[in-house]
Amino acid sequence: MTSPSSSESSASFEGATSFEGAFDTAVVGRWAAPGRVNLIGEHTDYNDGFVLPLAIDRDTTITVGVRDDRLLRVASSFEAGVHEISLDDLDTTQMSGWSAYVFGIAWALQQKLGAQGTDAQGSDSQELTTAAGLDIWVDSDVPVGAGLSSSAAIECAVAVALTDLWHLDVTRPFLASVGQLAENDAVGAPTGIMDQSASLLGRADSAVFLDCRSLDAEVIDLGFSAASLELLVIDTRVEHAHATGGYVDRRVSCERGAREMGVSSLRDLDVDDLPRAAEVLDDETFRRVRHILTENRRVLDTVRTLREKGPGAIGALLDASHASMRDDFEISVPELDLAVATAQATGAVGARMTGGGFGGSAIALVPTTARDAVTAAVLAAFAAAGYREPTVFAVHAADGARRV
Ligand code: ADP
Ligand code: MG
């Protein structure tokens, strides 16, 4: 983190556990953005498909002070050190580590809004070229690396804060694309737009039904509380890394499948195309493609089932989604399979791994009355298998990013 424009200084940070401990400026406001869980629709986002995430009642909160120069300075309870960069010198090659999530948002806003301060919709009043620098303290109760998108939470908290402080006239879907650009180009993780959309557009007791091709988003009533259902997150504490390994490999498989099927994206295919895919594709690519096509179908079926029959009827779709990720897409791990199987066997309506895979969390939709029994059974099963103790907690669908 040492470079001419992005540097770390520990002097002012020693022992800092708050904004006041790290910075000298006066606080002008606080903004919060939630993590998310994806109810269903996994790895479909970068295939132009459908996803159904919900914002959760776990937030990243940023506290901001306005500076009289053009520096952005950031510190977090997550890791010691103050990082800084000049607004006149925002360059992704100077960004690394966690501060890239923050600086990347400022950079992506500049990229998308342009030097003239005009966005794609032609709105103006942007003040990017003269905006004041900021001191930003980051605090979070979104577990990091658990598949609950602490990354989108930090990006979206910063995005809504900069929008307010710099008087930008932009929409939330636009901010989601800003978050994605920051994560792709400043952080270097080739992720889709789902996480930011959930964090920005989420509503209490609702999910966000997102078409990742048109970017149309619709808030869908979940009705969990009325049905006395709760969503349990089982964080296996098996770490995953988005920028490397299996995630990238699965993207490549999907691109190959689309190319060999003669379409620009797997969204152009439906489950009816599976017999032809079985003839055209090698076995592994076929199974990757089958997961995407059936998962898109399951998202649509989940939305319809929620509307017509309510949340108690979506369990089989969640279970089928997990089986597809385990067997066809091969992104589960034994800890996730055990969490899901145990929840299913002890009264869950349905359960599946959630997030990119290779670790992270599973979700289980459980009757409130079965919550303690499912939790105890999962803990006991992990202990018996000799796995690290998982963290099990309930989440509730919550409102998206906001000023606090
Ligand atoms: P996930 O989004 O599933 O939690 P990611 O690997 O996508 O996992 O993002 C986690 C990274 O985001 C962390 O390693 C860190 O760089 C950054 N991050 C998340 N929350 C914070 C925070 N509160 N303070 C600083 N950095 C954070
Ligand atoms: Mg993430």
Coordinates of C-alpha atoms and ligand atoms in Angstrom, one line a residue:
M1 CA 0.0 0.0 0.0
T2 CA 3.0 2.3 -0.4
S3 CA 3.0 4.3 -3.6
P4 CA 3.1 8.0 -4.5
S5 CA -0.7 8.3 -4.4
S6 CA -1.9 5.5 -2.2
S7 CA -0.1 5.3 1.1
E8 CA -0.5 3.9 4.6
S9 CA 0.4 5.8 7.7
S10 CA -0.1 4.1 11.1
A11 CA 0.8 7.1 13.2
S12 CA -2.7 8.6 13.5
F13 CA -4.2 5.1 13.7
E14 CA -2.6 3.6 16.8
G15 CA -5.4 2.1 18.8
A16 CA -8.1 3.6 16.6
T17 CA -11.5 1.9 17.0
S18 CA -13.6 4.8 15.8
F19 CA -13.7 7.7 13.4
E20 CA -12.5 10.1 16.1
G21 CA -9.5 7.8 16.9
A22 CA -8.4 7.8 13.3
F23 CA -9.2 11.3 11.9
D24 CA -9.3 14.9 13.0
T25 CA -12.1 16.2 10.8
A26 CA -15.7 16.7 12.1
V27 CA -18.3 14.0 11.3
V28 CA -20.8 15.2 8.6
G29 CA -22.8 12.0 8.4
R30 CA -23.2 8.2 8.4
W31 CA -24.3 5.9 5.7
A32 CA -25.1 2.2 5.8
A33 CA -25.5 -0.6 3.3
P34 CA -26.4 -4.2 3.9
G35 CA -24.9 -7.5 3.0
R36 CA -27.1 -10.0 1.1
V37 CA -28.0 -13.6 0.8
N38 CA -29.0 -15.0 -2.5
L39 CA -32.2 -16.9 -2.0
I40 CA -31.8 -18.7 -5.4
G41 CA -30.1 -18.1 -8.8
E42 CA -26.4 -19.0 -8.4
H43 CA -23.8 -18.2 -11.1
T44 CA -26.6 -17.1 -13.3
D45 CA -25.7 -13.4 -13.0
Y46 CA -22.8 -13.4 -15.3
N47 CA -24.7 -15.5 -17.8
D48 CA -27.3 -12.7 -18.2
G49 CA -29.8 -14.8 -16.2
F50 CA -32.1 -14.4 -13.2
V51 CA -31.2 -14.0 -9.5
L52 CA -33.3 -13.5 -6.4
P53 CA -31.2 -12.1 -3.6
L54 CA -32.3 -10.2 -0.5
A55 CA -30.6 -7.5 1.5
I56 CA -30.1 -8.6 5.1
D57 CA -30.2 -7.0 8.5
R58 CA -26.4 -6.8 8.7
D59 CA -24.7 -3.6 7.6
T60 CA -21.5 -1.9 6.8
T61 CA -21.6 1.6 8.2
I62 CA -19.3 4.4 7.2
T63 CA -18.8 7.6 9.1
V64 CA -17.6 10.5 7.0
G65 CA -15.8 13.8 7.6
V66 CA -15.2 16.4 4.9
R67 CA -11.6 17.6 4.3
D68 CA -10.4 20.9 3.0
D69 CA -8.1 19.2 0.4
R70 CA -8.7 16.6 -2.3
L71 CA -7.6 13.5 -0.4
L72 CA -9.7 10.4 0.3
R73 CA -8.5 8.8 3.5
V74 CA -10.0 5.5 4.8
A75 CA -9.6 3.4 7.9
S76 CA -11.6 0.4 9.1
S77 CA -12.2 -1.6 12.3
F78 CA -11.5 -4.6 10.0
E79 CA -7.7 -3.9 9.7
A80 CA -5.3 -1.4 11.2
G81 CA -3.9 1.4 9.0
V82 CA -5.0 4.6 7.3
H83 CA -4.9 4.5 3.4
E84 CA -5.1 7.6 1.3
I85 CA -5.3 8.6 -2.4
S86 CA -5.8 11.9 -4.1
L87 CA -9.0 12.6 -6.0
D88 CA -6.8 14.1 -8.7
D89 CA -4.8 10.9 -9.1
L90 CA -7.3 8.1 -8.9
D91 CA -5.7 5.2 -10.7
T92 CA -6.6 1.5 -10.3
T93 CA -3.0 0.4 -10.5
Q94 CA -2.4 2.4 -7.3
M95 CA -5.2 0.5 -5.5
S96 CA -4.7 -2.7 -3.6
G97 CA -6.0 -4.4 -0.5
W98 CA -9.3 -3.6 1.2
S99 CA -9.1 0.2 0.5
A100 CA -9.5 -0.6 -3.2
Y101 CA -13.2 -1.2 -2.5
V102 CA -13.5 2.4 -1.3
F103 CA -11.2 4.2 -3.7
G104 CA -12.5 2.0 -6.5
I105 CA -16.0 3.6 -6.1
A106 CA -14.6 7.1 -6.4
W107 CA -12.7 6.0 -9.5
A108 CA -15.7 4.2 -11.0
L109 CA -17.9 7.3 -10.5
Q110 CA -15.3 9.4 -12.3
Q111 CA -15.1 6.8 -15.1
K112 CA -18.8 6.6 -15.6
L113 CA -19.7 10.2 -15.1
G114 CA -16.8 11.5 -17.1
A115 CA -14.7 14.6 -16.7
Q116 CA -17.6 16.9 -17.9
G117 CA -19.7 15.6 -15.0
T118 CA -22.5 14.2 -17.1
D119 CA -23.8 10.7 -16.8
A120 CA -25.2 8.5 -19.5
Q121 CA -28.7 9.8 -19.0
G122 CA -27.4 13.3 -19.6
S123 CA -28.0 14.6 -16.1
D124 CA -25.5 17.2 -14.9
S125 CA -24.7 19.0 -11.6
Q126 CA -21.9 16.6 -10.9
E127 CA -19.2 18.1 -8.8
L128 CA -16.5 15.4 -9.3
T129 CA -13.8 17.8 -10.6
T130 CA -14.1 20.1 -7.5
A131 CA -15.4 17.7 -4.9
A132 CA -13.9 17.9 -1.4
G133 CA -11.8 15.1 -0.1
L134 CA -13.2 12.9 2.7
D135 CA -12.1 11.0 5.8
I136 CA -14.0 7.6 5.9
W137 CA -14.3 5.3 8.8
V138 CA -15.6 1.8 8.0
D139 CA -17.4 -0.4 10.5
S140 CA -19.3 -3.6 9.7
D141 CA -21.3 -6.5 11.2
V142 CA -21.4 -8.3 7.8
P143 CA -19.0 -11.3 8.2
V144 CA -16.2 -11.0 5.7
G145 CA -15.6 -13.7 3.2
A146 CA -18.7 -15.7 4.3
G147 CA -20.6 -15.3 1.1
L148 CA -22.8 -12.6 2.4
S149 CA -21.1 -9.9 0.3
S150 CA -19.3 -7.7 2.7
S151 CA -17.7 -6.4 -0.5
A152 CA -20.9 -5.1 -1.9
A153 CA -21.9 -3.7 1.5
I154 CA -18.7 -1.5 1.7
E155 CA -19.0 -0.5 -2.0
C156 CA -22.6 0.5 -1.7
A157 CA -22.2 2.4 1.6
V158 CA -19.5 4.4 0.0
A159 CA -21.5 4.9 -3.3
V160 CA -24.5 6.3 -1.5
A161 CA -22.3 8.5 0.7
L162 CA -20.4 10.0 -2.3
T163 CA -23.7 10.5 -4.2
D164 CA -25.1 12.6 -1.3
L165 CA -21.9 14.5 -0.4
W166 CA -21.0 15.2 -4.0
H167 CA -24.6 16.0 -5.0
L168 CA -24.7 13.5 -7.8
D169 CA -27.9 13.0 -9.7
V170 CA -27.8 9.3 -10.3
T171 CA -30.1 6.3 -9.9
R172 CA -29.6 3.2 -7.7
P173 CA -29.2 0.8 -10.7
F174 CA -26.5 3.2 -12.0
L175 CA -24.8 3.0 -8.6
A176 CA -25.0 -0.8 -8.8
S177 CA -23.0 -0.7 -12.1
V178 CA -20.5 1.7 -10.4
G179 CA -20.0 -0.9 -7.7
Q180 CA -19.5 -3.7 -10.2
L181 CA -17.0 -1.6 -12.2
A182 CA -15.1 -0.9 -9.0
E183 CA -15.1 -4.6 -8.0
N184 CA -14.1 -5.8 -11.5
D185 CA -11.4 -3.2 -12.3
A186 CA -10.1 -1.7 -9.0
V187 CA -10.3 -4.9 -6.9
G188 CA -9.9 -7.3 -9.8
A189 CA -12.8 -9.7 -9.0
P190 CA -14.8 -10.6 -12.1
T191 CA -18.2 -10.6 -10.3
G192 CA -21.6 -9.7 -11.7
I193 CA -24.1 -7.0 -10.6
M194 CA -26.3 -9.1 -8.2
D195 CA -24.7 -8.2 -4.9
Q196 CA -24.7 -4.4 -5.4
S197 CA -28.3 -4.5 -6.7
A198 CA -29.4 -6.4 -3.6
S199 CA -27.6 -4.0 -1.3
L200 CA -29.0 -0.9 -3.0
L201 CA -32.5 -2.0 -3.9
G202 CA -33.4 -4.4 -1.1
R203 CA -36.6 -3.9 1.0
A204 CA -37.8 -5.3 4.3
D205 CA -39.3 -8.8 4.1
S206 CA -38.7 -8.7 0.3
A207 CA -36.3 -10.1 -2.3
V208 CA -35.0 -8.4 -5.4
F209 CA -35.8 -10.3 -8.6
L210 CA -33.2 -9.1 -11.0
D211 CA -32.9 -9.8 -14.7
C212 CA -29.2 -9.5 -15.2
R213 CA -29.6 -9.0 -19.0
S214 CA -32.1 -6.1 -19.0
L215 CA -31.2 -5.1 -15.5
D216 CA -34.9 -4.8 -14.7
A217 CA -35.4 -5.2 -11.0
E218 CA -38.6 -6.0 -9.1
V219 CA -39.2 -6.2 -5.4
I220 CA -40.9 -9.5 -4.5
D221 CA -42.8 -10.0 -1.2
L222 CA -41.3 -12.9 0.7
G223 CA -43.9 -13.2 3.4
F224 CA -41.5 -15.1 5.7
S225 CA -42.6 -13.4 8.9
A226 CA -46.3 -13.9 8.2
A227 CA -45.7 -17.6 7.5
S228 CA -43.6 -17.9 10.7
L229 CA -40.5 -18.8 8.7
E230 CA -37.0 -17.7 9.2
L231 CA -33.9 -17.8 7.1
L232 CA -30.9 -19.3 8.8
V233 CA -27.4 -18.7 7.6
I234 CA -24.9 -21.4 8.3
D235 CA -21.4 -19.9 7.8
T236 CA -19.1 -22.9 7.4
R237 CA -16.1 -20.6 7.9
V238 CA -14.5 -22.4 4.9
E239 CA -12.9 -19.5 3.1
H240 CA -13.5 -18.7 -0.5
A241 CA -11.7 -16.4 -2.9
H242 CA -13.6 -14.8 -5.8
A243 CA -10.6 -13.4 -7.7
T244 CA -9.1 -16.9 -8.1
G245 CA -9.6 -20.5 -8.9
G246 CA -13.0 -22.2 -9.3
Y247 CA -15.1 -19.1 -9.8
V248 CA -13.1 -18.0 -12.8
D249 CA -13.0 -21.5 -14.1
R250 CA -16.8 -21.8 -14.0
R251 CA -17.1 -18.6 -15.9
V252 CA -14.8 -19.9 -18.6
S253 CA -16.9 -23.1 -18.8
C254 CA -20.1 -21.1 -19.3
E255 CA -18.6 -19.0 -22.0
R256 CA -17.4 -22.1 -23.8
G257 CA -20.8 -23.7 -23.5
A258 CA -22.5 -20.7 -25.0
R259 CA -19.9 -20.5 -27.8
E260 CA -20.3 -24.1 -28.7
M261 CA -24.0 -23.8 -28.7
G262 CA -23.8 -20.9 -31.0
V263 CA -25.3 -18.2 -28.7
S264 CA -23.8 -15.1 -27.2
S265 CA -24.8 -16.0 -23.6
L266 CA -26.4 -19.0 -21.9
R267 CA -29.5 -16.7 -21.3
D268 CA -30.3 -17.4 -25.0
L269 CA -30.9 -21.1 -24.1
D270 CA -33.7 -22.7 -22.1
V271 CA -34.2 -26.2 -20.6
D272 CA -35.7 -27.2 -23.9
D273 CA -32.2 -26.9 -25.4
L274 CA -30.7 -29.5 -23.1
P275 CA -31.1 -32.5 -25.4
R276 CA -29.1 -30.6 -28.1
A277 CA -26.6 -29.5 -25.6
A278 CA -26.0 -33.1 -24.5
E279 CA -25.1 -33.9 -28.1
V280 CA -22.9 -30.8 -28.8
L281 CA -21.0 -30.4 -25.5
D282 CA -18.5 -32.6 -23.6
D283 CA -19.9 -34.1 -20.4
E284 CA -18.4 -31.5 -18.0
T285 CA -19.4 -28.5 -20.1
F286 CA -22.9 -30.0 -20.5
R287 CA -23.3 -30.3 -16.7
R288 CA -22.1 -26.7 -16.2
V289 CA -24.6 -25.5 -18.8
R290 CA -27.4 -27.7 -17.4
H291 CA -26.9 -26.0 -14.0
I292 CA -27.3 -22.6 -15.5
L293 CA -30.4 -23.4 -17.6
T294 CA -32.2 -25.2 -14.8
E295 CA -31.2 -22.6 -12.2
N296 CA -32.7 -19.8 -14.4
R297 CA -35.9 -21.9 -14.5
R298 CA -35.9 -22.4 -10.7
V299 CA -35.6 -18.6 -10.1
L300 CA -38.6 -18.0 -12.3
D301 CA -40.5 -20.8 -10.6
T302 CA -39.6 -19.5 -7.1
V303 CA -41.0 -16.0 -8.0
R304 CA -44.2 -17.6 -9.3
T305 CA -44.5 -19.9 -6.3
L306 CA -44.0 -17.1 -3.8
R307 CA -46.8 -15.1 -5.5
E308 CA -49.2 -18.0 -5.9
K309 CA -48.6 -20.3 -2.9
G310 CA -46.3 -18.4 -0.5
P311 CA -42.9 -19.1 1.0
G312 CA -43.8 -22.5 2.5
A313 CA -43.9 -23.9 -1.0
I314 CA -40.5 -23.0 -2.3
G315 CA -38.5 -25.7 -0.4
A316 CA -38.2 -28.2 -3.2
L317 CA -36.8 -25.5 -5.5
L318 CA -34.1 -24.6 -2.9
D319 CA -33.2 -28.3 -2.5
A320 CA -33.0 -28.8 -6.2
S321 CA -30.8 -25.8 -6.6
H322 CA -28.3 -27.2 -4.1
A323 CA -28.2 -30.6 -5.8
S324 CA -27.5 -28.9 -9.1
M325 CA -24.6 -26.9 -7.6
R326 CA -23.2 -30.0 -5.9
D327 CA -23.5 -32.4 -8.8
D328 CA -23.6 -30.4 -12.1
F329 CA -21.7 -27.2 -11.3
E330 CA -19.5 -28.8 -8.7
I331 CA -19.0 -25.7 -6.5
S332 CA -20.0 -27.2 -3.2
V333 CA -17.7 -28.5 -0.5
P334 CA -18.4 -31.3 2.1
E335 CA -19.1 -28.8 4.8
L336 CA -21.8 -27.1 2.7
D337 CA -23.3 -30.4 1.8
L338 CA -23.4 -31.5 5.5
A339 CA -25.0 -28.2 6.5
V340 CA -27.7 -28.5 3.9
A341 CA -28.4 -32.2 4.4
T342 CA -28.6 -31.8 8.2
A343 CA -31.0 -28.8 7.9
Q344 CA -33.2 -30.7 5.4
A345 CA -33.3 -33.7 7.8
T346 CA -34.3 -31.7 10.9
G347 CA -37.3 -29.7 9.6
A348 CA -36.1 -27.1 7.2
V349 CA -38.6 -26.2 4.4
G350 CA -35.6 -26.2 2.0
A351 CA -31.8 -25.5 2.1
R352 CA -29.0 -24.8 -0.3
M353 CA -25.5 -23.4 -0.4
T354 CA -25.5 -19.7 -1.3
G355 CA -22.9 -17.4 -2.9
G356 CA -20.1 -18.3 -5.2
G357 CA -19.3 -21.6 -3.7
F358 CA -16.1 -23.4 -2.6
G359 CA -16.9 -22.4 1.0
G360 CA -18.9 -19.6 2.5
S361 CA -22.5 -20.1 3.7
A362 CA -25.5 -22.3 3.3
I363 CA -29.1 -21.0 3.9
A364 CA -32.0 -23.0 5.4
L365 CA -35.6 -21.8 5.4
V366 CA -37.0 -23.0 8.7
P367 CA -40.2 -22.7 10.6
T368 CA -39.4 -20.5 13.6
T369 CA -40.4 -23.3 15.9
A370 CA -37.7 -25.6 14.4
R371 CA -34.9 -22.9 14.4
D372 CA -33.2 -24.1 17.6
A373 CA -33.4 -27.8 16.7
V374 CA -31.9 -27.2 13.2
T375 CA -29.1 -25.1 14.7
A376 CA -28.3 -27.7 17.3
A377 CA -28.3 -30.5 14.8
V378 CA -26.0 -28.6 12.4
L379 CA -23.5 -27.9 15.2
A380 CA -23.6 -31.5 16.4
A381 CA -23.1 -32.8 12.8
F382 CA -20.1 -30.6 12.3
A383 CA -18.6 -31.7 15.6
A384 CA -19.1 -35.3 14.7
A385 CA -17.5 -34.9 11.3
G386 CA -14.5 -33.1 12.9
Y387 CA -15.2 -29.9 11.0
R388 CA -14.5 -26.4 12.3
E389 CA -17.5 -25.1 14.3
P390 CA -19.9 -23.2 12.0
T391 CA -21.6 -19.9 12.8
V392 CA -25.4 -20.2 12.6
F393 CA -27.6 -17.1 12.7
A394 CA -31.0 -15.9 11.5
V395 CA -31.2 -13.1 8.9
H396 CA -34.2 -11.0 8.0
A397 CA -34.8 -9.3 4.7
A398 CA -34.0 -5.6 5.2
D399 CA -34.0 -2.2 3.5
G400 CA -31.1 -1.4 1.2
A401 CA -28.4 1.3 1.4
R402 CA -29.4 4.5 3.2
R403 CA -28.2 7.5 5.2
V404 CA -28.3 6.8 8.9
Ligands
ADP1 P1 -17.6 -11.4 0.7 O1 -18.1 -10.3 -0.2 O2 -18.3 -12.7 0.4 O3 -17.7 -11.1 2.1 P2 -15.2 -10.8 -0.7 O4 -13.9 -11.6 -0.8 O5 -15.9 -10.5 -2.0 O6 -16.1 -11.7 0.3 O7 -14.9 -9.5 0.0 C1 -14.3 -9.4 1.2 C2 -13.2 -8.3 1.2 O8 -13.9 -7.0 1.2 C3 -12.4 -8.3 2.4 O9 -11.2 -9.1 2.3 C4 -11.9 -6.8 2.4 O10 -10.9 -6.5 1.5 C5 -13.2 -6.1 2.0 N1 -14.0 -5.6 3.1 C6 -15.3 -6.1 3.4 N2 -15.7 -5.5 4.5 C7 -14.8 -4.7 4.9 C8 -14.6 -3.8 6.0 N3 -15.6 -3.6 7.0 N4 -13.5 -3.0 6.1 C9 -12.5 -3.2 5.2 N5 -12.6 -4.0 4.2 C10 -13.7 -4.7 4.0
MG2 MG -17.9 -10.3 -2.3

